[in-house]
mmCIF file of C-alpha atoms and ligand atoms in Angstrom:
data_model
loop_
_atom_site.group_PDB
_atom_site.id
_atom_site.type_symbol
_atom_site.label_atom_id
_atom_site.label_comp_id
_atom_site.label_asym_id
_atom_site.label_seq_id
_atom_site.Cartn_x
_atom_site.Cartn_y
_atom_site.Cartn_z
ATOM 1 C CA UNK A 1 191.105 78.186 -200.512
ATOM 2 C CA UNK A 2 191.374 81.878 -199.772
ATOM 3 C CA UNK A 3 193.212 82.830 -196.652
ATOM 4 C CA UNK A 4 191.617 85.158 -194.157
ATOM 5 C CA UNK A 5 194.432 87.649 -193.596
ATOM 6 C CA UNK A 6 193.072 88.705 -190.237
ATOM 7 C CA UNK A 7 193.724 85.310 -188.677
ATOM 8 C CA UNK A 8 196.956 84.578 -190.576
ATOM 9 C CA UNK A 9 199.332 86.132 -188.012
ATOM 10 C CA UNK A 10 197.747 84.077 -185.240
ATOM 11 C CA UNK A 11 197.986 80.897 -187.272
ATOM 12 C CA UNK A 12 201.626 81.558 -188.072
ATOM 13 C CA UNK A 13 202.397 82.188 -184.438
ATOM 14 C CA UNK A 14 200.699 78.951 -183.517
ATOM 15 C CA UNK A 15 202.501 76.751 -186.039
ATOM 16 C CA UNK A 16 205.864 78.407 -186.018
ATOM 17 C CA UNK A 17 206.876 77.518 -182.516
ATOM 18 C CA UNK A 18 208.019 73.926 -183.012
ATOM 19 C CA UNK A 19 208.471 73.535 -186.727
ATOM 20 C CA UNK A 20 208.382 76.373 -189.209
ATOM 21 C CA UNK A 21 210.758 78.850 -187.610
ATOM 22 C CA UNK A 22 213.433 76.281 -186.977
ATOM 23 C CA UNK A 23 213.947 74.995 -190.488
ATOM 24 C CA UNK A 24 216.956 76.620 -192.107
ATOM 25 C CA UNK A 25 217.105 76.361 -195.905
ATOM 26 C CA UNK A 26 219.502 77.512 -198.596
ATOM 27 C CA UNK A 27 220.133 77.000 -202.304
ATOM 28 C CA UNK A 28 223.331 77.715 -204.190
ATOM 29 C CA UNK A 29 224.960 76.940 -207.493
ATOM 30 C CA UNK A 30 227.987 74.730 -206.784
ATOM 31 C CA UNK A 31 229.698 71.879 -208.701
ATOM 32 C CA UNK A 32 227.938 72.986 -211.862
ATOM 33 C CA UNK A 33 224.559 72.179 -210.367
ATOM 34 C CA UNK A 34 221.983 73.331 -207.830
ATOM 35 C CA UNK A 35 222.722 72.474 -204.228
ATOM 36 C CA UNK A 36 219.827 72.636 -201.750
ATOM 37 C CA UNK A 37 220.032 72.108 -197.998
ATOM 38 C CA UNK A 38 217.270 71.950 -195.371
ATOM 39 C CA UNK A 39 218.072 71.501 -191.707
ATOM 40 C CA UNK A 40 215.983 71.461 -188.558
ATOM 41 C CA UNK A 41 217.208 72.199 -185.038
ATOM 42 C CA UNK A 42 215.449 73.600 -181.941
ATOM 43 C CA UNK A 43 218.019 76.346 -181.953
ATOM 44 C CA UNK A 44 217.514 78.191 -185.230
ATOM 45 C CA UNK A 45 220.997 79.746 -185.061
ATOM 46 C CA UNK A 46 222.458 76.235 -184.940
ATOM 47 C CA UNK A 47 220.333 75.185 -187.915
ATOM 48 C CA UNK A 48 221.530 78.196 -189.933
ATOM 49 C CA UNK A 49 225.198 77.624 -189.187
ATOM 50 C CA UNK A 50 224.817 73.921 -190.026
ATOM 51 C CA UNK A 51 223.449 74.886 -193.461
ATOM 52 C CA UNK A 52 226.441 77.182 -194.011
ATOM 53 C CA UNK A 53 228.888 74.450 -193.093
ATOM 54 C CA UNK A 54 227.313 72.189 -195.748
ATOM 55 C CA UNK A 55 227.722 74.874 -198.403
ATOM 56 C CA UNK A 56 231.372 75.291 -197.403
ATOM 57 C CA UNK A 57 231.921 71.547 -197.665
ATOM 58 C CA UNK A 58 230.394 71.472 -201.153
ATOM 59 C CA UNK A 59 232.735 74.285 -202.219
ATOM 60 C CA UNK A 60 235.719 72.451 -200.759
ATOM 61 C CA UNK A 61 234.930 69.206 -202.596
ATOM 62 C CA UNK A 62 234.355 71.163 -205.811
ATOM 63 C CA UNK A 63 237.776 72.853 -205.537
ATOM 64 C CA UNK A 64 239.410 69.484 -205.068
ATOM 65 C CA UNK A 65 237.605 67.494 -207.750
ATOM 66 C CA UNK A 66 236.422 69.847 -210.487
ATOM 67 C CA UNK A 67 237.725 69.187 -213.979
ATOM 68 C CA UNK A 68 236.876 72.754 -214.993
ATOM 69 C CA UNK A 69 239.030 74.481 -212.396
ATOM 70 C CA UNK A 70 242.670 74.598 -213.582
ATOM 71 C CA UNK A 71 243.815 74.735 -209.965
ATOM 72 C CA UNK A 72 241.986 71.620 -208.741
ATOM 73 C CA UNK A 73 243.950 68.543 -207.674
ATOM 74 C CA UNK A 74 242.022 66.582 -210.310
ATOM 75 C CA UNK A 75 243.047 68.964 -213.101
ATOM 76 C CA UNK A 76 246.656 68.485 -212.038
ATOM 77 C CA UNK A 77 246.316 64.710 -212.397
ATOM 78 C CA UNK A 78 244.882 65.159 -215.897
ATOM 79 C CA UNK A 79 247.772 67.449 -216.886
ATOM 80 C CA UNK A 80 250.614 65.338 -215.509
ATOM 81 C CA UNK A 81 249.712 61.685 -214.825
ATOM 82 C CA UNK A 82 250.469 60.426 -218.361
ATOM 83 C CA UNK A 83 254.076 61.613 -217.858
ATOM 84 C CA UNK A 84 254.575 59.910 -214.464
ATOM 85 C CA UNK A 85 253.241 59.446 -210.922
ATOM 86 C CA UNK A 86 251.309 62.382 -209.447
ATOM 87 C CA UNK A 87 251.029 62.586 -205.664
ATOM 88 C CA UNK A 88 247.499 63.269 -204.412
ATOM 89 C CA UNK A 89 245.856 63.761 -201.016
ATOM 90 C CA UNK A 90 244.223 60.856 -199.203
ATOM 91 C CA UNK A 91 240.677 62.011 -199.925
ATOM 92 C CA UNK A 92 241.015 62.259 -203.694
ATOM 93 C CA UNK A 93 243.091 59.077 -203.771
ATOM 94 C CA UNK A 94 240.286 57.328 -201.857
ATOM 95 C CA UNK A 95 237.568 58.450 -204.269
ATOM 96 C CA UNK A 96 239.587 57.415 -207.342
ATOM 97 C CA UNK A 97 240.166 54.052 -205.680
ATOM 98 C CA UNK A 98 236.426 53.752 -204.990
ATOM 99 C CA UNK A 99 235.703 54.628 -208.644
ATOM 100 C CA UNK A 100 237.997 51.798 -209.784
ATOM 101 C CA UNK A 101 236.173 49.360 -207.491
ATOM 102 C CA UNK A 102 232.882 50.495 -209.076
ATOM 103 C CA UNK A 103 234.412 49.833 -212.496
ATOM 104 C CA UNK A 104 235.257 46.286 -211.471
ATOM 105 C CA UNK A 105 231.810 45.701 -210.012
ATOM 106 C CA UNK A 106 230.072 47.032 -213.140
ATOM 107 C CA UNK A 107 232.478 45.384 -215.610
ATOM 108 C CA UNK A 108 233.589 48.768 -216.845
ATOM 109 C CA UNK A 109 230.162 50.407 -217.298
ATOM 110 C CA UNK A 110 231.295 52.934 -214.699
ATOM 111 C CA UNK A 111 234.653 54.232 -215.838
ATOM 112 C CA UNK A 112 236.102 57.627 -214.893
ATOM 113 C CA UNK A 113 238.441 57.435 -217.927
ATOM 114 C CA UNK A 114 235.304 57.902 -220.087
ATOM 115 C CA UNK A 115 236.510 61.523 -219.955
ATOM 116 C CA UNK A 116 239.276 60.736 -222.467
ATOM 117 C CA UNK A 117 236.506 60.732 -225.083
ATOM 118 C CA UNK A 118 233.820 62.572 -223.081
ATOM 119 C CA UNK A 119 235.651 65.892 -223.237
ATOM 120 C CA UNK A 120 235.166 65.967 -227.028
ATOM 121 C CA UNK A 121 231.417 66.543 -226.561
ATOM 122 C CA UNK A 122 230.082 70.033 -225.960
ATOM 123 C CA UNK A 123 226.400 69.727 -225.081
ATOM 124 C CA UNK A 124 225.851 73.448 -224.679
ATOM 125 C CA UNK A 125 227.025 74.121 -228.232
ATOM 126 C CA UNK A 126 225.551 70.912 -229.672
ATOM 127 C CA UNK A 127 228.919 69.729 -230.917
ATOM 128 C CA UNK A 128 230.271 66.209 -231.014
ATOM 129 C CA UNK A 129 233.373 64.419 -232.303
ATOM 130 C CA UNK A 130 233.632 62.630 -235.668
ATOM 131 C CA UNK A 131 233.558 58.832 -235.510
ATOM 132 C CA UNK A 132 237.300 58.706 -236.304
ATOM 133 C CA UNK A 133 238.075 61.016 -233.356
ATOM 134 C CA UNK A 134 235.924 58.859 -231.073
ATOM 135 C CA UNK A 135 237.790 55.737 -232.178
ATOM 136 C CA UNK A 136 241.212 57.156 -231.513
ATOM 137 C CA UNK A 137 240.166 58.675 -228.150
ATOM 138 C CA UNK A 138 238.695 55.311 -227.072
ATOM 139 C CA UNK A 139 242.228 53.891 -226.835
ATOM 140 C CA UNK A 140 242.636 55.984 -223.691
ATOM 141 C CA UNK A 141 239.330 54.803 -222.146
ATOM 142 C CA UNK A 142 239.957 51.900 -219.775
ATOM 143 C CA UNK A 143 240.018 52.073 -215.984
ATOM 144 C CA UNK A 144 242.727 49.385 -215.955
ATOM 145 C CA UNK A 145 245.097 51.977 -217.417
ATOM 146 C CA UNK A 146 244.995 53.907 -214.128
ATOM 147 C CA UNK A 147 247.694 52.807 -211.734
ATOM 148 C CA UNK A 148 247.346 53.646 -208.049
ATOM 149 C CA UNK A 149 250.178 53.320 -205.551
ATOM 150 C CA UNK A 150 248.629 53.176 -202.078
ATOM 151 C CA UNK A 151 251.978 53.481 -200.256
ATOM 152 C CA UNK A 152 253.146 56.529 -202.149
ATOM 153 C CA UNK A 153 249.588 57.873 -202.704
ATOM 154 C CA UNK A 154 250.236 58.455 -206.381
ATOM 155 C CA UNK A 155 248.176 58.191 -209.562
ATOM 156 C CA UNK A 156 249.749 57.294 -212.910
ATOM 157 C CA UNK A 157 248.134 56.985 -216.341
ATOM 158 C CA UNK A 158 249.591 54.172 -218.419
ATOM 159 C CA UNK A 159 248.742 55.787 -221.746
ATOM 160 C CA UNK A 160 248.971 59.164 -223.464
ATOM 161 C CA UNK A 161 245.807 61.198 -223.874
ATOM 162 C CA UNK A 162 244.092 59.866 -220.750
ATOM 163 C CA UNK A 163 241.745 61.995 -218.670
ATOM 164 C CA UNK A 164 239.532 61.252 -215.717
ATOM 165 C CA UNK A 165 236.352 62.957 -214.506
ATOM 166 C CA UNK A 166 234.557 62.302 -211.224
ATOM 167 C CA UNK A 167 231.228 63.818 -212.387
ATOM 168 C CA UNK A 168 229.494 60.452 -211.902
ATOM 169 C CA UNK A 169 230.444 60.066 -208.226
ATOM 170 C CA UNK A 170 231.688 63.353 -206.682
ATOM 171 C CA UNK A 171 228.274 64.889 -205.976
ATOM 172 C CA UNK A 172 227.172 61.776 -204.100
ATOM 173 C CA UNK A 173 230.432 61.905 -202.166
ATOM 174 C CA UNK A 174 229.872 65.573 -201.294
ATOM 175 C CA UNK A 175 226.310 64.787 -200.138
ATOM 176 C CA UNK A 176 227.590 62.005 -197.844
ATOM 177 C CA UNK A 177 230.252 64.340 -196.453
ATOM 178 C CA UNK A 178 227.550 66.936 -195.778
ATOM 179 C CA UNK A 179 225.350 64.467 -193.898
ATOM 180 C CA UNK A 180 228.369 63.396 -191.840
ATOM 181 C CA UNK A 181 229.085 67.011 -190.903
ATOM 182 C CA UNK A 182 225.436 67.638 -189.972
ATOM 183 C CA UNK A 183 225.242 64.528 -187.800
ATOM 184 C CA UNK A 184 228.450 65.567 -186.048
ATOM 185 C CA UNK A 185 226.830 68.904 -185.229
ATOM 186 C CA UNK A 186 223.911 67.154 -183.541
ATOM 187 C CA UNK A 187 221.440 67.656 -186.412
ATOM 188 C CA UNK A 188 218.831 64.869 -186.656
ATOM 189 C CA UNK A 189 216.530 66.111 -189.432
ATOM 190 C CA UNK A 190 217.965 67.259 -192.732
ATOM 191 C CA UNK A 191 217.902 66.905 -196.485
ATOM 192 C CA UNK A 192 220.894 67.614 -198.720
ATOM 193 C CA UNK A 193 220.636 67.663 -202.517
ATOM 194 C CA UNK A 194 223.296 68.250 -205.164
ATOM 195 C CA UNK A 195 221.736 68.033 -208.640
ATOM 196 C CA UNK A 196 220.342 64.503 -208.956
ATOM 197 C CA UNK A 197 221.772 63.262 -205.670
ATOM 198 C CA UNK A 198 219.905 63.519 -202.372
ATOM 199 C CA UNK A 199 220.413 62.079 -198.918
ATOM 200 C CA UNK A 200 218.136 62.599 -195.941
ATOM 201 C CA UNK A 201 218.940 62.469 -192.258
ATOM 202 C CA UNK A 202 216.131 61.185 -190.048
ATOM 203 C CA UNK A 203 212.563 62.177 -190.823
ATOM 204 C CA UNK A 204 210.931 65.437 -191.734
ATOM 205 C CA UNK A 205 209.829 65.834 -188.127
ATOM 206 C CA UNK A 206 207.922 62.589 -187.752
ATOM 207 C CA UNK A 207 206.980 62.144 -191.429
ATOM 208 C CA UNK A 208 209.252 60.657 -194.045
ATOM 209 C CA UNK A 209 210.920 62.972 -196.487
ATOM 210 C CA UNK A 210 209.598 62.594 -200.012
ATOM 211 C CA UNK A 211 211.761 62.760 -203.116
ATOM 212 C CA UNK A 212 210.203 62.826 -206.565
ATOM 213 C CA UNK A 213 211.533 60.965 -209.589
ATOM 214 C CA UNK A 214 210.689 63.170 -212.526
ATOM 215 C CA UNK A 215 209.265 62.010 -215.828
ATOM 216 C CA UNK A 216 212.195 61.975 -218.263
ATOM 217 C CA UNK A 217 210.177 63.644 -221.028
ATOM 218 C CA UNK A 218 207.906 65.968 -219.013
ATOM 219 C CA UNK A 219 209.752 68.062 -216.456
ATOM 220 C CA UNK A 220 206.641 68.832 -214.395
ATOM 221 C CA UNK A 221 205.416 65.213 -214.113
ATOM 222 C CA UNK A 222 206.608 62.576 -211.650
ATOM 223 C CA UNK A 223 206.957 58.863 -212.320
ATOM 224 C CA UNK A 224 207.249 58.150 -208.608
ATOM 225 C CA UNK A 225 207.388 59.856 -205.244
ATOM 226 C CA UNK A 226 209.639 58.017 -202.829
ATOM 227 C CA UNK A 227 209.284 58.360 -199.060
ATOM 228 C CA UNK A 228 212.686 58.192 -197.397
ATOM 229 C CA UNK A 229 214.269 58.227 -193.956
ATOM 230 C CA UNK A 230 218.027 57.964 -193.419
ATOM 231 C CA UNK A 231 218.599 57.049 -197.029
ATOM 232 C CA UNK A 232 219.995 58.369 -200.310
ATOM 233 C CA UNK A 233 218.555 58.535 -203.811
ATOM 234 C CA UNK A 234 220.287 59.452 -207.059
ATOM 235 C CA UNK A 235 218.773 59.922 -210.478
ATOM 236 C CA UNK A 236 220.685 59.934 -213.752
ATOM 237 C CA UNK A 237 218.742 61.109 -216.790
ATOM 238 C CA UNK A 238 219.313 61.791 -220.483
ATOM 239 C CA UNK A 239 217.545 65.171 -220.097
ATOM 240 C CA UNK A 240 220.119 66.990 -217.953
ATOM 241 C CA UNK A 241 222.825 67.855 -220.449
ATOM 242 C CA UNK A 242 222.046 66.967 -224.043
ATOM 243 C CA UNK A 243 221.299 68.005 -227.579
ATOM 244 C CA UNK A 244 219.237 66.287 -230.263
ATOM 245 C CA UNK A 245 220.569 65.817 -233.775
ATOM 246 C CA UNK A 246 218.584 64.086 -236.538
ATOM 247 C CA UNK A 247 216.322 62.547 -233.905
ATOM 248 C CA UNK A 248 219.245 61.131 -231.906
ATOM 249 C CA UNK A 249 219.927 62.333 -228.392
ATOM 250 C CA UNK A 250 223.535 63.055 -227.424
ATOM 251 C CA UNK A 251 223.800 63.354 -223.641
ATOM 252 C CA UNK A 252 226.324 63.312 -220.826
ATOM 253 C CA UNK A 253 226.290 59.619 -219.864
ATOM 254 C CA UNK A 254 228.796 57.835 -222.041
ATOM 255 C CA UNK A 255 229.102 54.129 -222.751
ATOM 256 C CA UNK A 256 232.856 53.546 -222.282
ATOM 257 C CA UNK A 257 232.765 50.776 -224.895
ATOM 258 C CA UNK A 258 231.480 52.944 -227.733
ATOM 259 C CA UNK A 259 232.374 56.494 -226.698
ATOM 260 C CA UNK A 260 228.780 57.417 -227.558
ATOM 261 C CA UNK A 261 225.861 58.283 -225.233
ATOM 262 C CA UNK A 262 224.124 55.303 -223.608
ATOM 263 C CA UNK A 263 220.619 54.980 -225.076
ATOM 264 C CA UNK A 264 219.000 51.856 -223.596
ATOM 265 C CA UNK A 265 217.203 53.865 -220.918
ATOM 266 C CA UNK A 266 216.003 57.408 -220.227
ATOM 267 C CA UNK A 267 216.423 57.577 -216.489
ATOM 268 C CA UNK A 268 217.677 55.520 -213.572
ATOM 269 C CA UNK A 269 217.054 56.155 -209.883
ATOM 270 C CA UNK A 270 218.943 54.227 -207.237
ATOM 271 C CA UNK A 271 217.979 54.156 -203.564
ATOM 272 C CA UNK A 272 220.314 53.022 -200.796
ATOM 273 C CA UNK A 273 222.235 54.012 -197.693
ATOM 274 C CA UNK A 274 225.198 55.891 -199.242
ATOM 275 C CA UNK A 275 224.924 58.699 -201.785
ATOM 276 C CA UNK A 276 228.417 58.009 -203.132
ATOM 277 C CA UNK A 277 227.135 54.563 -204.161
ATOM 278 C CA UNK A 278 223.670 55.604 -205.374
ATOM 279 C CA UNK A 279 225.394 58.251 -207.526
ATOM 280 C CA UNK A 280 227.922 55.880 -209.101
ATOM 281 C CA UNK A 281 225.287 53.145 -209.472
ATOM 282 C CA UNK A 282 222.742 55.385 -211.220
ATOM 283 C CA UNK A 283 225.347 56.257 -213.848
ATOM 284 C CA UNK A 284 226.418 52.585 -214.069
ATOM 285 C CA UNK A 285 222.903 51.176 -214.484
ATOM 286 C CA UNK A 286 222.210 53.842 -217.109
ATOM 287 C CA UNK A 287 225.071 52.388 -219.160
ATOM 288 C CA UNK A 288 224.224 48.735 -218.379
ATOM 289 C CA UNK A 289 220.561 49.004 -219.420
ATOM 290 C CA UNK A 290 217.529 47.284 -217.880
ATOM 291 C CA UNK A 291 218.549 43.627 -217.805
ATOM 292 C CA UNK A 292 222.181 43.810 -216.645
ATOM 293 C CA UNK A 293 221.406 46.867 -214.529
ATOM 294 C CA UNK A 294 218.670 45.130 -212.533
ATOM 295 C CA UNK A 295 220.815 42.029 -212.228
ATOM 296 C CA UNK A 296 223.529 44.136 -210.604
ATOM 297 C CA UNK A 297 221.170 45.973 -208.227
ATOM 298 C CA UNK A 298 219.334 42.767 -207.267
ATOM 299 C CA UNK A 299 222.680 41.286 -206.261
ATOM 300 C CA UNK A 300 223.254 44.142 -203.787
ATOM 301 C CA UNK A 301 221.412 43.894 -200.476
ATOM 302 C CA UNK A 302 220.787 47.514 -199.600
ATOM 303 C CA UNK A 303 220.179 49.047 -203.021
ATOM 304 C CA UNK A 304 217.032 49.369 -205.143
ATOM 305 C CA UNK A 305 216.389 50.738 -208.630
ATOM 306 C CA UNK A 306 213.639 52.364 -210.667
ATOM 307 C CA UNK A 307 214.369 52.511 -214.394
ATOM 308 C CA UNK A 308 212.486 54.237 -217.203
ATOM 309 C CA UNK A 309 213.535 52.436 -220.382
ATOM 310 C CA UNK A 310 213.884 53.851 -223.888
ATOM 311 C CA UNK A 311 210.216 53.212 -224.663
ATOM 312 C CA UNK A 312 209.043 54.873 -221.442
ATOM 313 C CA UNK A 313 208.183 51.725 -219.439
ATOM 314 C CA UNK A 314 209.049 51.428 -215.775
ATOM 315 C CA UNK A 315 211.175 48.648 -214.277
ATOM 316 C CA UNK A 316 211.852 47.951 -210.612
ATOM 317 C CA UNK A 317 214.434 45.969 -208.657
ATOM 318 C CA UNK A 318 213.045 43.018 -206.669
ATOM 319 C CA UNK A 319 212.792 44.949 -203.376
ATOM 320 C CA UNK A 320 210.362 47.369 -205.048
ATOM 321 C CA UNK A 321 208.373 44.914 -207.143
ATOM 322 C CA UNK A 322 205.468 44.861 -204.713
ATOM 323 C CA UNK A 323 204.860 48.474 -205.732
ATOM 324 C CA UNK A 324 204.565 47.583 -209.372
ATOM 325 C CA UNK A 325 200.980 46.469 -208.900
ATOM 326 C CA UNK A 326 200.186 49.939 -207.556
ATOM 327 C CA UNK A 327 201.231 51.458 -210.889
ATOM 328 C CA UNK A 328 198.848 53.065 -213.239
ATOM 329 C CA UNK A 329 198.674 51.702 -216.801
ATOM 330 C CA UNK A 330 201.687 52.251 -219.019
ATOM 331 C CA UNK A 331 202.045 55.739 -220.388
ATOM 332 C CA UNK A 332 200.383 57.633 -217.576
ATOM 333 C CA UNK A 333 203.511 57.588 -215.366
ATOM 334 C CA UNK A 334 201.945 59.046 -212.323
ATOM 335 C CA UNK A 335 202.655 56.531 -209.632
ATOM 336 C CA UNK A 336 202.963 57.133 -205.975
ATOM 337 C CA UNK A 337 205.006 54.604 -204.115
ATOM 338 C CA UNK A 338 202.821 54.538 -201.070
ATOM 339 C CA UNK A 339 204.950 53.154 -198.308
ATOM 340 C CA UNK A 340 208.173 53.740 -196.491
ATOM 341 C CA UNK A 341 211.086 52.358 -198.402
ATOM 342 C CA UNK A 342 212.781 51.369 -195.164
ATOM 343 C CA UNK A 343 210.044 48.804 -194.707
ATOM 344 C CA UNK A 344 210.829 46.980 -197.943
ATOM 345 C CA UNK A 345 214.590 46.912 -197.579
HETATM 346 P P1 LIG B 401 224.534 64.363 -213.064
HETATM 347 O O1 LIG B 401 223.967 64.454 -211.695
HETATM 348 O O2 LIG B 401 225.684 65.278 -213.362
HETATM 349 O O3 LIG B 401 223.476 64.314 -214.156
HETATM 350 P P2 LIG B 401 224.999 61.531 -213.231
HETATM 351 O O4 LIG B 401 225.091 60.807 -211.942
HETATM 352 O O5 LIG B 401 223.824 61.328 -214.073
HETATM 353 O O6 LIG B 401 225.324 63.049 -213.000
HETATM 354 O O7 LIG B 401 226.311 61.158 -214.029
HETATM 355 C C1 LIG B 401 226.640 61.805 -215.215
HETATM 356 C C2 LIG B 401 228.054 62.288 -215.131
HETATM 357 O O8 LIG B 401 228.923 61.175 -214.918
HETATM 358 C C3 LIG B 401 228.523 62.901 -216.424
HETATM 359 O O9 LIG B 401 228.300 64.293 -216.452
HETATM 360 C C4 LIG B 401 230.003 62.581 -216.426
HETATM 361 O O10 LIG B 401 230.705 63.529 -215.664
HETATM 362 C C5 LIG B 401 230.077 61.260 -215.710
HETATM 363 N N1 LIG B 401 230.045 60.068 -216.588
HETATM 364 C C6 LIG B 401 229.477 59.932 -217.821
HETATM 365 N N2 LIG B 401 229.590 58.674 -218.283
HETATM 366 C C7 LIG B 401 230.268 57.985 -217.319
HETATM 367 C C8 LIG B 401 230.706 56.634 -217.190
HETATM 368 N N3 LIG B 401 230.464 55.714 -218.118
HETATM 369 N N4 LIG B 401 231.367 56.298 -216.063
HETATM 370 C C9 LIG B 401 231.618 57.199 -215.095
HETATM 371 N N5 LIG B 401 231.239 58.470 -215.143
HETATM 372 C C10 LIG B 401 230.555 58.878 -216.242
HETATM 373 MG MG1 LIG B 402 225.603 59.284 -210.959
#
């Protein structure tokens, strides 16, 4: 439809009063990914400063937990913890502890020590380790080799050559922190995204927020559009950081048992109340594959999953199964999940 430019200013004036003018939005590149924040408040100055405080929080978490920044607390652990206990702040200690609990729950599918072998891959330059290098690095992959002392707040690695990386959980954590900060500032409508991790606060002014799950092999297509209120969603895919070699895809989600990329599925989306959990669980289920992955998610009350397997078929956790009938035939992947997720949880 063509817009009549004569009436446009009047229309804008009409609609802007309650909704348009008061949404503050920003995008930035932080934590090696795109961060996007949208906030609504009657007072547009308040909305704008709330957005800025989220960006600051993302930067703060990145400085603490980045493996790429030499000065981060995490980099210090990786440099020193094989030689003896390294004292860390309560926040980082807490997230490492949470990561170990996820390892136990997923029987080691989620394992931050994957980094002991993971660092040998360079997706940007399409380079990967030889099988012999993978095998020797695997000796340092085992979450049980991390020793935490809660009284002294120290981390120790029990073996040489160990490294940890919080890339599978830190963005979700940062998103949760952001939502906490927004709620504390009196914000009731917001969406915060860091790469594949999103959490929404309230509604999008009376309507649910919608978050798309993209088709893993066609960046412009969606396999589902999920309506959400007060919930988080994380997607892990084999299309984010990867290279193909002789028809095999090497990507950034590593099976800690083999030291190679996990290849049972192409993408996993997890929906639930906390982004720190949806983030860790999307990585975990990616490693576990369809059967064990759904078994895990079906055993958890508040969490649901949508999986695209290696042949492109969709699989849902039990709380979403009623939507399966709404799906189009296999291959078309253009489903709209037509109802509020809150109503099926
Ligand atoms: P992203 O949003 O970066 O695509 P994902 O949630 O999909 O993140 O998780 C992938 C990231 O998780 C990897 O980049 C890596 O840092 C980390 N990771 C890879 N394999 C594992 C694993 N088995 N356990 C824990 N973390 C992992
Ligand atoms: Mg994840």
